[in-house]
Amino acid sequence: MKLQIILPLIAYLLLVAGLSVYAMRKRREGSFLTEYFLGSRSMGGFVLAMTMATTYISASSFIGGPGAAYKYGLGWVLLSMVQVPAVWLSLGVLGKKFAILARRYNAVTLNDMLYARYRSPLLVWFASLSLLIAFIGAMTVQFVGGARLLETAAGIPYDTGLLIFGGTIALYTAFGGFRASVLNDAMQGVVMLAGTFLLLFAVIHAAGGMHSAVDKLQHIDPQLVSASGVDHILSPTFLASFSVLVCFGVIGLPHTAVRCISYKDSKAVHRGIIIGTIVVTILMFGMHLAGALGRAVMPDLAIPDQVIPTLMIHVLPPVAAGIFLAAPMAAIMSTINAQLLQSSATIVKDLYLRLYPQQMDNESLLKKMSGVITLLLGLLLLLAAWNPPEMIIWLNLLAFGGLEAVFLWPLVLGLYWEKANATGALSSMIMGAGCYTLLASFSLQPWGFHPIVPSLILSLIAFVVGNRFGHAAAPSAQASTPV
């Protein structure tokens, strides 16, 4: 049975490798950095929608989220739907204006945009270090999710699964670059949709129908079918915090924002908003509902994060389980490659080339450096994921919150507030990072709110106050090409 599960998964990984080779051969002439990190800004609407959705939907959404729904009940399914507007908000708020300015500044990374807007090397250094620290936590979560998936569904030991999964993702991202990333995202989005429909149908069937499944949940614990969830975890303050953390705050996620500067034209962004929102809605609702109803099928799982891969084995035929094991695997891989590329771009473009701008035209060196750094980052994350936590959703949300606390206001106000300056932006970043780190480290929740809420409020105040002591960059400077 395990062989029937593993063989389709191997075929899927080979398909990923094939798409990466194809992407390498389709590289366009021109700047290596623009091609490797942005795919020469050539994404159409469907690919944009899929890469936005699959980058956002990660191990937390396919492993951690359904695990939380398994533990806390149907209320968590309703909670997950606050994420539906995430793609619409990201492309709608950043979208066209962000892309137009990125082309004007010849920006390759998010920090290129920040430097062109604020003209502050100190701000770029702080942003770069913050991004790398937060991404270590976020990518570690994805590696843990991938290894747990192989461990539970295919019977591969955690350590071995981690090496297989981590090695594959590091290699195809390192050698394929952004174009390989988004092509795989498009394929992975289709796999996710098919896998979600099939799994949800199979879970409902295994539970004896929807009515029977809900009755079984109520028999296990009446709170599993209540809006407030088990232990009344879904309080109004938790709902408000979650909405900020996984919906509104997503605008400030660097690996999502960079997608907003890599599409082809305005038609692509309009299609991307519509298709991306539909895809996120289906995937979020389907996977979280499968996780919640899975408790009616298997009520005694010790580790909630194992619910989706365990369900796949129990409710699907072995070959189908192997094929659609690729769905959560796809979600994880698409998020990691986006974050790996962003981390590599930060080191190469924002740190190294800012110190040694004379190397900008040394394409041979940049190719080697970009690939090697991406590969090394992937290998280092293997070590970080060696001893996993019980539930990965909390670690993932912790990393997401750190990125949002640093980047949200400098990004949004930099686009829409003409008088915004570097002093205000840097004050906001420092306040957001400091406040979030302090509250999260000591597990403090003022008035019951997640640390992201007071952090964003205080960072906004810091931006407005700090802005009074600085000066806006001159228009001629803002329009110049960043280093």
Tab-separated table of C-alpha atoms in Angstrom:
chain	number	residue	atom	x	y	z
A	1	MET	CA	0.000	0.000	0.000
A	2	LYS	CA	2.793	2.424	0.912
A	3	LEU	CA	4.439	1.798	-2.481
A	4	GLN	CA	1.203	2.710	-4.248
A	5	ILE	CA	1.231	5.994	-2.323
A	6	ILE	CA	4.920	6.744	-2.824
A	7	LEU	CA	5.142	6.083	-6.583
A	8	PRO	CA	2.633	8.800	-7.627
A	9	LEU	CA	4.382	11.201	-5.256
A	10	ILE	CA	7.738	10.436	-6.888
A	11	ALA	CA	6.141	11.059	-10.283
A	12	TYR	CA	4.896	14.425	-9.002
A	13	LEU	CA	8.361	15.427	-7.776
A	14	LEU	CA	9.792	14.448	-11.174
A	15	LEU	CA	7.180	16.663	-12.834
A	16	VAL	CA	8.297	19.534	-10.592
A	17	ALA	CA	11.892	18.916	-11.684
A	18	GLY	CA	10.813	18.857	-15.333
A	19	LEU	CA	9.052	22.197	-15.034
A	20	SER	CA	12.156	23.665	-13.409
A	21	VAL	CA	14.334	22.497	-16.324
A	22	TYR	CA	11.779	23.964	-18.749
A	23	ALA	CA	11.878	27.262	-16.845
A	24	MET	CA	15.665	27.380	-17.061
A	25	ARG	CA	15.507	26.961	-20.849
A	26	LYS	CA	12.809	29.633	-21.208
A	27	ARG	CA	14.827	32.335	-19.500
A	28	ARG	CA	14.725	35.574	-21.426
A	29	GLU	CA	17.591	37.757	-22.464
A	30	GLY	CA	18.243	40.819	-20.342
A	31	SER	CA	19.035	41.446	-16.699
A	32	PHE	CA	19.791	38.199	-14.855
A	33	LEU	CA	18.456	39.600	-11.569
A	34	THR	CA	15.121	40.620	-13.110
A	35	GLU	CA	14.756	37.205	-14.755
A	36	TYR	CA	15.906	35.065	-11.798
A	37	PHE	CA	13.953	36.916	-9.093
A	38	LEU	CA	10.943	38.245	-11.090
A	39	GLY	CA	10.648	36.086	-14.224
A	40	SER	CA	11.110	39.227	-16.376
A	41	ARG	CA	7.720	40.521	-15.121
A	42	SER	CA	5.860	38.267	-17.564
A	43	MET	CA	3.085	36.626	-15.497
A	44	GLY	CA	-0.394	36.429	-16.991
A	45	GLY	CA	-3.656	36.511	-15.025
A	46	PHE	CA	-4.058	32.763	-14.365
A	47	VAL	CA	-0.441	32.265	-13.303
A	48	LEU	CA	-0.592	35.421	-11.141
A	49	ALA	CA	-3.749	34.160	-9.422
A	50	MET	CA	-2.278	30.730	-8.780
A	51	THR	CA	1.068	31.995	-7.504
A	52	MET	CA	-0.644	34.513	-5.191
A	53	ALA	CA	-3.021	31.862	-3.839
A	54	THR	CA	-0.492	29.057	-3.499
A	55	THR	CA	2.162	31.320	-1.981
A	56	TYR	CA	-0.341	32.487	0.620
A	57	ILE	CA	-1.756	28.995	1.254
A	58	SER	CA	1.031	27.129	2.996
A	59	ALA	CA	1.704	24.266	5.394
A	60	SER	CA	-0.308	26.224	7.930
A	61	SER	CA	-3.368	26.178	5.649
A	62	PHE	CA	-3.118	22.532	4.532
A	63	ILE	CA	-1.618	20.975	7.687
A	64	GLY	CA	-1.822	23.410	10.621
A	65	GLY	CA	-5.230	24.991	9.826
A	66	PRO	CA	-7.113	21.701	9.353
A	67	GLY	CA	-5.286	20.459	12.470
A	68	ALA	CA	-6.725	23.388	14.423
A	69	ALA	CA	-10.182	22.705	12.931
A	70	TYR	CA	-9.841	19.066	14.051
A	71	LYS	CA	-9.030	20.214	17.584
A	72	TYR	CA	-11.404	23.191	17.962
A	73	GLY	CA	-14.310	22.239	15.692
A	74	LEU	CA	-16.539	23.800	13.032
A	75	GLY	CA	-16.089	27.289	14.483
A	76	TRP	CA	-12.522	27.236	13.164
A	77	VAL	CA	-13.885	26.566	9.660
A	78	LEU	CA	-15.885	29.798	9.861
A	79	LEU	CA	-12.838	31.583	11.259
A	80	SER	CA	-10.714	30.448	8.309
A	81	MET	CA	-13.032	32.258	5.895
A	82	VAL	CA	-11.786	35.660	7.044
A	83	GLN	CA	-8.816	34.875	4.767
A	84	VAL	CA	-10.954	34.966	1.601
A	85	PRO	CA	-10.194	38.644	0.720
A	86	ALA	CA	-6.402	38.189	1.119
A	87	VAL	CA	-5.545	38.058	-2.625
A	88	TRP	CA	-8.040	40.825	-3.428
A	89	LEU	CA	-6.544	43.062	-0.746
A	90	SER	CA	-2.932	42.417	-1.765
A	91	LEU	CA	-3.468	43.010	-5.478
A	92	GLY	CA	-6.062	45.729	-4.903
A	93	VAL	CA	-4.034	47.829	-2.441
A	94	LEU	CA	-0.559	47.263	-3.877
A	95	GLY	CA	-1.384	46.047	-7.399
A	96	LYS	CA	-1.104	48.555	-10.213
A	97	LYS	CA	0.562	51.409	-8.360
A	98	PHE	CA	3.172	49.099	-6.867
A	99	ALA	CA	3.960	47.563	-10.264
A	100	ILE	CA	4.168	50.925	-12.048
A	101	LEU	CA	6.609	52.287	-9.482
A	102	ALA	CA	8.629	49.058	-9.546
A	103	ARG	CA	9.142	49.429	-13.294
A	104	ARG	CA	10.026	53.098	-12.909
A	105	TYR	CA	12.606	52.313	-10.234
A	106	ASN	CA	13.745	49.092	-11.956
A	107	ALA	CA	13.063	47.418	-8.605
A	108	VAL	CA	13.785	43.697	-8.268
A	109	THR	CA	13.058	43.291	-4.550
A	110	LEU	CA	10.750	44.796	-1.981
A	111	ASN	CA	13.695	46.586	-0.424
A	112	ASP	CA	14.495	48.164	-3.787
A	113	MET	CA	11.051	49.732	-3.562
A	114	LEU	CA	11.646	50.908	-0.010
A	115	TYR	CA	15.024	52.420	-0.908
A	116	ALA	CA	13.685	54.178	-3.996
A	117	ARG	CA	10.810	55.595	-1.952
A	118	TYR	CA	12.662	56.595	1.238
A	119	ARG	CA	16.344	56.871	0.150
A	120	SER	CA	17.585	55.413	3.441
A	121	PRO	CA	20.310	52.701	3.481
A	122	LEU	CA	19.712	52.196	7.226
A	123	LEU	CA	16.048	51.445	6.578
A	124	VAL	CA	17.007	48.872	3.921
A	125	TRP	CA	19.467	47.139	6.240
A	126	PHE	CA	16.918	46.953	9.058
A	127	ALA	CA	14.248	45.677	6.653
A	128	SER	CA	16.612	43.065	5.189
A	129	LEU	CA	17.651	41.658	8.557
A	130	SER	CA	14.040	41.617	9.797
A	131	LEU	CA	12.937	39.757	6.673
A	132	LEU	CA	15.650	37.117	6.972
A	133	ILE	CA	14.977	36.474	10.682
A	134	ALA	CA	11.214	36.129	10.187
A	135	PHE	CA	11.599	33.979	7.072
A	136	ILE	CA	13.756	31.492	8.974
A	137	GLY	CA	10.789	30.786	11.254
A	138	ALA	CA	8.241	30.810	8.409
A	139	MET	CA	10.246	28.462	6.183
A	140	THR	CA	11.055	26.117	9.060
A	141	VAL	CA	7.293	25.638	9.470
A	142	GLN	CA	6.990	24.620	5.811
A	143	PHE	CA	9.840	22.129	6.083
A	144	VAL	CA	8.240	20.573	9.173
A	145	GLY	CA	4.901	20.336	7.346
A	146	GLY	CA	6.440	18.611	4.332
A	147	ALA	CA	8.330	16.082	6.442
A	148	ARG	CA	5.260	15.320	8.594
A	149	LEU	CA	3.263	14.751	5.420
A	150	LEU	CA	5.721	12.120	4.189
A	151	GLU	CA	5.986	10.593	7.651
A	152	THR	CA	2.233	10.166	8.134
A	153	ALA	CA	1.058	9.335	4.619
A	154	ALA	CA	3.992	7.426	3.155
A	155	GLY	CA	5.492	5.880	6.302
A	156	ILE	CA	8.836	7.581	5.696
A	157	PRO	CA	10.709	8.441	8.942
A	158	TYR	CA	10.543	12.149	9.786
A	159	ASP	CA	14.281	12.750	9.346
A	160	THR	CA	14.387	10.943	5.983
A	161	GLY	CA	11.275	12.738	4.769
A	162	LEU	CA	12.789	16.050	5.777
A	163	LEU	CA	15.919	15.331	3.719
A	164	ILE	CA	13.905	14.243	0.655
A	165	PHE	CA	11.496	17.157	0.815
A	166	GLY	CA	14.044	19.817	1.738
A	167	GLY	CA	16.570	18.666	-0.839
A	168	THR	CA	13.985	18.701	-3.643
A	169	ILE	CA	12.695	22.185	-2.858
A	170	ALA	CA	16.157	23.675	-2.396
A	171	LEU	CA	17.425	22.267	-5.699
A	172	TYR	CA	14.524	23.263	-7.951
A	173	THR	CA	14.282	26.757	-6.464
A	174	ALA	CA	18.044	27.316	-6.649
A	175	PHE	CA	18.351	26.352	-10.311
A	176	GLY	CA	14.961	27.367	-11.700
A	177	GLY	CA	14.517	30.786	-10.080
A	178	PHE	CA	11.273	32.762	-10.103
A	179	ARG	CA	10.037	31.399	-13.430
A	180	ALA	CA	10.270	27.804	-12.147
A	181	SER	CA	8.586	28.931	-8.933
A	182	VAL	CA	5.496	30.431	-10.586
A	183	LEU	CA	5.138	27.670	-13.199
A	184	ASN	CA	5.155	25.111	-10.406
A	185	ASP	CA	2.723	27.321	-8.453
A	186	ALA	CA	0.260	27.214	-11.368
A	187	MET	CA	0.458	23.426	-11.582
A	188	GLN	CA	0.316	23.080	-7.797
A	189	GLY	CA	-2.787	25.278	-7.611
A	190	VAL	CA	-4.645	22.926	-9.958
A	191	VAL	CA	-3.476	19.919	-7.915
A	192	MET	CA	-4.631	21.599	-4.688
A	193	LEU	CA	-8.115	22.265	-6.077
A	194	ALA	CA	-8.573	18.697	-7.345
A	195	GLY	CA	-7.196	17.223	-4.114
A	196	THR	CA	-9.439	19.400	-1.940
A	197	PHE	CA	-12.630	18.415	-3.775
A	198	LEU	CA	-11.769	14.714	-3.717
A	199	LEU	CA	-10.703	14.609	-0.060
A	200	LEU	CA	-13.709	16.560	1.246
A	201	PHE	CA	-16.135	14.336	-0.672
A	202	ALA	CA	-14.370	11.196	0.620
A	203	VAL	CA	-14.376	12.416	4.250
A	204	ILE	CA	-18.110	13.234	4.176
A	205	HIS	CA	-18.795	9.817	2.618
A	206	ALA	CA	-16.662	8.025	5.222
A	207	ALA	CA	-18.522	9.832	8.033
A	208	GLY	CA	-21.875	8.631	6.669
A	209	GLY	CA	-22.959	11.983	5.244
A	210	MET	CA	-22.850	15.552	6.485
A	211	HIS	CA	-25.673	15.170	9.004
A	212	SER	CA	-24.116	12.036	10.479
A	213	ALA	CA	-20.692	13.711	10.699
A	214	VAL	CA	-22.083	16.678	12.640
A	215	ASP	CA	-23.989	14.332	14.980
A	216	LYS	CA	-20.774	12.416	15.702
A	217	LEU	CA	-18.902	15.653	16.436
A	218	GLN	CA	-21.643	16.741	18.833
A	219	HIS	CA	-21.473	13.377	20.571
A	220	ILE	CA	-17.678	13.697	21.010
A	221	ASP	CA	-17.940	17.273	22.363
A	222	PRO	CA	-20.864	19.689	21.840
A	223	GLN	CA	-18.364	22.553	21.626
A	224	LEU	CA	-17.029	21.084	18.360
A	225	VAL	CA	-20.188	22.286	16.596
A	226	SER	CA	-20.426	25.648	18.388
A	227	ALA	CA	-19.371	28.971	16.880
A	228	SER	CA	-16.986	29.658	19.777
A	229	GLY	CA	-15.109	26.361	19.435
A	230	VAL	CA	-13.645	24.067	22.075
A	231	ASP	CA	-12.676	25.922	25.268
A	232	HIS	CA	-14.394	29.009	23.748
A	233	ILE	CA	-11.127	29.873	22.004
A	234	LEU	CA	-12.893	31.820	19.229
A	235	SER	CA	-13.667	34.934	21.239
A	236	PRO	CA	-14.408	38.326	19.582
A	237	THR	CA	-10.867	39.520	20.356
A	238	PHE	CA	-9.380	36.349	18.863
A	239	LEU	CA	-11.524	36.816	15.741
A	240	ALA	CA	-10.400	40.439	15.388
A	241	SER	CA	-6.761	39.477	15.904
A	242	PHE	CA	-6.965	36.613	13.412
A	243	SER	CA	-8.588	38.888	10.812
A	244	VAL	CA	-5.716	41.362	11.098
A	245	LEU	CA	-3.048	38.653	11.125
A	246	VAL	CA	-4.169	36.528	8.163
A	247	CYS	CA	-6.166	38.987	6.054
A	248	PHE	CA	-5.494	42.730	6.349
A	249	GLY	CA	-1.885	42.284	7.440
A	250	VAL	CA	-1.103	40.044	4.451
A	251	ILE	CA	-0.593	43.231	2.425
A	252	GLY	CA	2.685	43.637	4.296
A	253	LEU	CA	4.110	40.159	3.604
A	254	PRO	CA	7.243	40.578	1.423
A	255	HIS	CA	6.862	37.304	-0.529
A	256	THR	CA	3.279	38.261	-1.392
A	257	ALA	CA	4.142	41.878	-2.220
A	258	VAL	CA	6.892	40.865	-4.648
A	259	ARG	CA	4.264	39.005	-6.716
A	260	CYS	CA	2.611	42.391	-7.215
A	261	ILE	CA	5.597	43.675	-9.206
A	262	SER	CA	6.064	40.668	-11.493
A	263	TYR	CA	2.902	40.473	-13.607
A	264	LYS	CA	2.598	41.436	-17.260
A	265	ASP	CA	-0.203	44.025	-17.565
A	266	SER	CA	-3.397	45.421	-16.004
A	267	LYS	CA	-5.526	42.668	-17.560
A	268	ALA	CA	-3.411	40.141	-15.651
A	269	VAL	CA	-4.023	41.821	-12.297
A	270	HIS	CA	-7.793	42.015	-12.863
A	271	ARG	CA	-7.945	38.312	-13.724
A	272	GLY	CA	-5.605	37.530	-10.870
A	273	ILE	CA	-7.907	39.176	-8.312
A	274	ILE	CA	-10.993	37.248	-9.472
A	275	ILE	CA	-9.398	33.830	-9.995
A	276	GLY	CA	-7.174	34.113	-6.919
A	277	THR	CA	-10.070	34.975	-4.606
A	278	ILE	CA	-12.130	32.033	-5.916
A	279	VAL	CA	-9.203	29.640	-5.473
A	280	VAL	CA	-8.481	30.818	-1.905
A	281	THR	CA	-12.183	30.488	-0.980
A	282	ILE	CA	-12.427	26.902	-2.243
A	283	LEU	CA	-9.160	25.762	-0.708
A	284	MET	CA	-9.674	27.383	2.687
A	285	PHE	CA	-13.235	26.159	3.116
A	286	GLY	CA	-12.597	22.678	1.729
A	287	MET	CA	-9.449	21.847	3.681
A	288	HIS	CA	-10.606	23.276	7.009
A	289	LEU	CA	-13.999	21.550	6.732
A	290	ALA	CA	-12.233	18.269	5.924
A	291	GLY	CA	-10.089	18.738	9.033
A	292	ALA	CA	-13.084	19.451	11.278
A	293	LEU	CA	-15.206	16.577	9.921
A	294	GLY	CA	-12.178	14.300	10.074
A	295	ARG	CA	-12.704	14.096	13.829
A	296	ALA	CA	-15.944	12.222	13.147
A	297	VAL	CA	-13.956	9.657	11.140
A	298	MET	CA	-10.857	9.451	13.382
A	299	PRO	CA	-11.640	10.908	16.830
A	300	ASP	CA	-8.415	9.954	18.639
A	301	LEU	CA	-5.476	11.486	16.763
A	302	ALA	CA	-2.706	12.448	19.197
A	303	ILE	CA	-1.182	15.064	16.882
A	304	PRO	CA	-3.835	17.291	15.220
A	305	ASP	CA	-1.421	18.309	12.421
A	306	GLN	CA	-1.553	14.723	11.128
A	307	VAL	CA	-5.279	14.848	10.320
A	308	ILE	CA	-5.058	15.605	6.570
A	309	PRO	CA	-2.360	13.075	5.603
A	310	THR	CA	-3.995	10.446	7.861
A	311	LEU	CA	-7.399	11.074	6.287
A	312	MET	CA	-5.893	10.692	2.836
A	313	ILE	CA	-4.684	7.207	3.717
A	314	HIS	CA	-7.933	6.114	5.369
A	315	VAL	CA	-10.632	7.526	3.059
A	316	LEU	CA	-8.960	7.383	-0.368
A	317	PRO	CA	-7.747	4.414	-2.452
A	318	PRO	CA	-3.935	4.082	-2.200
A	319	VAL	CA	-3.182	5.364	-5.715
A	320	ALA	CA	-5.568	8.306	-5.298
A	321	ALA	CA	-4.014	9.051	-1.900
A	322	GLY	CA	-0.581	9.130	-3.525
A	323	ILE	CA	-1.741	11.442	-6.296
A	324	PHE	CA	-3.515	13.855	-3.993
A	325	LEU	CA	-0.868	13.721	-1.318
A	326	ALA	CA	0.659	16.159	-3.797
A	327	ALA	CA	-2.010	18.755	-2.876
A	328	PRO	CA	-0.708	19.711	0.589
A	329	MET	CA	2.814	19.024	-0.682
A	330	ALA	CA	2.142	21.563	-3.426
A	331	ALA	CA	0.919	24.156	-0.924
A	332	ILE	CA	4.058	23.774	1.130
A	333	MET	CA	6.491	23.779	-1.795
A	334	SER	CA	4.972	26.868	-3.406
A	335	THR	CA	5.312	28.877	-0.194
A	336	ILE	CA	8.868	27.769	0.471
A	337	ASN	CA	10.129	28.598	-3.008
A	338	ALA	CA	8.638	32.093	-2.762
A	339	GLN	CA	10.265	32.703	0.614
A	340	LEU	CA	13.566	31.127	-0.399
A	341	LEU	CA	13.792	33.348	-3.476
A	342	GLN	CA	12.908	36.425	-1.449
A	343	SER	CA	15.573	35.571	1.134
A	344	SER	CA	18.170	34.961	-1.564
A	345	ALA	CA	17.230	38.214	-3.297
A	346	THR	CA	17.595	40.060	0.007
A	347	ILE	CA	21.118	38.726	0.553
A	348	VAL	CA	22.311	39.187	-3.047
A	349	LYS	CA	20.522	42.343	-4.149
A	350	ASP	CA	19.830	44.256	-0.955
A	351	LEU	CA	22.920	43.456	1.085
A	352	TYR	CA	25.799	42.289	-1.155
A	353	LEU	CA	25.211	44.615	-4.141
A	354	ARG	CA	24.537	47.540	-1.860
A	355	LEU	CA	28.033	47.057	-0.438
A	356	TYR	CA	29.644	46.201	-3.801
A	357	PRO	CA	27.615	47.982	-6.516
A	358	GLN	CA	30.491	47.529	-8.987
A	359	GLN	CA	29.529	43.826	-9.209
A	360	MET	CA	26.093	44.667	-10.663
A	361	ASP	CA	27.219	43.800	-14.215
A	362	ASN	CA	29.094	40.630	-13.215
A	363	GLU	CA	26.343	38.274	-14.376
A	364	SER	CA	28.445	35.123	-14.008
A	365	LEU	CA	29.145	35.868	-10.336
A	366	LEU	CA	25.515	36.797	-9.614
A	367	LYS	CA	24.239	33.564	-11.182
A	368	LYS	CA	26.551	31.435	-9.068
A	369	MET	CA	25.926	33.444	-5.917
A	370	SER	CA	22.130	33.419	-6.276
A	371	GLY	CA	21.958	29.668	-6.833
A	372	VAL	CA	24.456	28.805	-4.084
A	373	ILE	CA	22.815	31.085	-1.477
A	374	THR	CA	19.361	29.700	-2.255
A	375	LEU	CA	20.700	26.151	-1.917
A	376	LEU	CA	22.569	26.898	1.316
A	377	LEU	CA	19.520	28.552	2.864
A	378	GLY	CA	17.490	25.439	2.060
A	379	LEU	CA	20.067	23.184	3.681
A	380	LEU	CA	20.278	25.360	6.804
A	381	LEU	CA	16.499	25.161	7.174
A	382	LEU	CA	16.770	21.366	7.241
A	383	LEU	CA	18.736	21.705	10.453
A	384	ALA	CA	16.233	24.197	11.914
A	385	ALA	CA	13.336	21.787	11.243
A	386	TRP	CA	15.011	18.740	12.783
A	387	ASN	CA	13.081	18.970	16.092
A	388	PRO	CA	9.498	20.048	15.220
A	389	PRO	CA	6.799	21.506	17.551
A	390	GLU	CA	3.469	19.693	18.068
A	391	MET	CA	1.331	22.250	16.164
A	392	ILE	CA	2.987	24.318	13.446
A	393	ILE	CA	0.173	26.839	12.972
A	394	TRP	CA	1.275	28.947	15.970
A	395	LEU	CA	4.901	29.191	14.796
A	396	ASN	CA	3.739	30.135	11.297
A	397	LEU	CA	1.427	32.868	12.593
A	398	LEU	CA	4.243	34.146	14.828
A	399	ALA	CA	6.563	34.591	11.825
A	400	PHE	CA	3.804	36.155	9.690
A	401	GLY	CA	3.044	38.670	12.430
A	402	GLY	CA	6.688	39.725	12.672
A	403	LEU	CA	6.835	40.486	8.940
A	404	GLU	CA	3.564	42.412	9.017
A	405	ALA	CA	4.610	44.481	12.035
A	406	VAL	CA	7.750	45.615	10.193
A	407	PHE	CA	6.576	46.066	6.592
A	408	LEU	CA	2.850	46.908	6.493
A	409	TRP	CA	2.834	50.652	7.166
A	410	PRO	CA	6.070	51.554	5.305
A	411	LEU	CA	4.652	49.768	2.248
A	412	VAL	CA	1.085	51.104	2.297
A	413	LEU	CA	1.821	54.645	3.492
A	414	GLY	CA	4.829	54.849	1.188
A	415	LEU	CA	2.473	54.255	-1.732
A	416	TYR	CA	-0.423	56.462	-0.684
A	417	TRP	CA	0.983	59.196	1.580
A	418	GLU	CA	3.016	61.634	-0.459
A	419	LYS	CA	4.646	63.238	2.613
A	420	ALA	CA	5.783	59.936	4.146
A	421	ASN	CA	9.523	60.003	4.832
A	422	ALA	CA	12.344	57.716	5.969
A	423	THR	CA	12.271	58.856	9.601
A	424	GLY	CA	8.613	57.916	9.902
A	425	ALA	CA	9.070	54.605	8.093
A	426	LEU	CA	12.107	53.572	10.144
A	427	SER	CA	10.379	54.597	13.388
A	428	SER	CA	7.411	52.444	12.400
A	429	MET	CA	9.625	49.446	11.587
A	430	ILE	CA	11.559	49.645	14.850
A	431	MET	CA	8.428	50.136	16.955
A	432	GLY	CA	6.575	47.321	15.176
A	433	ALA	CA	9.476	44.876	15.464
A	434	GLY	CA	10.256	45.793	19.078
A	435	CYS	CA	6.669	45.713	20.301
A	436	TYR	CA	5.861	42.447	18.525
A	437	THR	CA	9.029	40.732	19.740
A	438	LEU	CA	8.403	41.828	23.341
A	439	LEU	CA	4.746	40.803	23.435
A	440	ALA	CA	5.288	37.514	21.600
A	441	SER	CA	8.344	36.541	23.664
A	442	PHE	CA	6.457	36.898	26.943
A	443	SER	CA	3.118	35.627	25.529
A	444	LEU	CA	1.423	38.915	26.409
A	445	GLN	CA	-1.999	39.645	24.931
A	446	PRO	CA	-3.225	43.116	25.964
A	447	TRP	CA	-7.021	43.058	26.427
A	448	GLY	CA	-7.041	39.587	24.851
A	449	PHE	CA	-5.640	40.710	21.478
A	450	HIS	CA	-2.885	38.905	19.588
A	451	PRO	CA	0.433	40.864	19.687
A	452	ILE	CA	-0.019	41.892	16.033
A	453	VAL	CA	-2.924	44.253	16.885
A	454	PRO	CA	-1.161	46.526	19.437
A	455	SER	CA	2.062	46.253	17.391
A	456	LEU	CA	0.409	47.611	14.238
A	457	ILE	CA	-1.395	50.356	16.184
A	458	LEU	CA	1.813	51.507	17.876
A	459	SER	CA	3.855	51.246	14.666
A	460	LEU	CA	1.286	53.437	12.880
A	461	ILE	CA	1.518	56.035	15.665
A	462	ALA	CA	5.327	55.843	15.481
A	463	PHE	CA	5.165	56.444	11.718
A	464	VAL	CA	3.018	59.569	12.104
A	465	VAL	CA	5.114	60.965	14.959
A	466	GLY	CA	8.467	60.116	13.374
A	467	ASN	CA	7.336	61.620	10.094
A	468	ARG	CA	7.225	65.056	11.724
A	469	PHE	CA	10.986	64.962	12.338
A	470	GLY	CA	12.103	63.903	8.857
A	471	HIS	CA	12.023	65.215	5.309
A	472	ALA	CA	10.510	63.608	2.231
A	473	ALA	CA	12.965	62.444	-0.443
A	474	ALA	CA	13.242	64.795	-3.398
A	475	PRO	CA	11.101	63.780	-6.401
A	476	SER	CA	14.173	63.426	-8.618
A	477	ALA	CA	15.745	61.063	-6.076
A	478	GLN	CA	12.608	58.975	-5.775
A	479	ALA	CA	12.506	58.386	-9.488
A	480	SER	CA	16.108	57.223	-9.723
A	481	THR	CA	17.109	53.609	-10.208
A	482	PRO	CA	18.007	51.889	-6.936
A	483	VAL	CA	21.306	50.140	-6.447
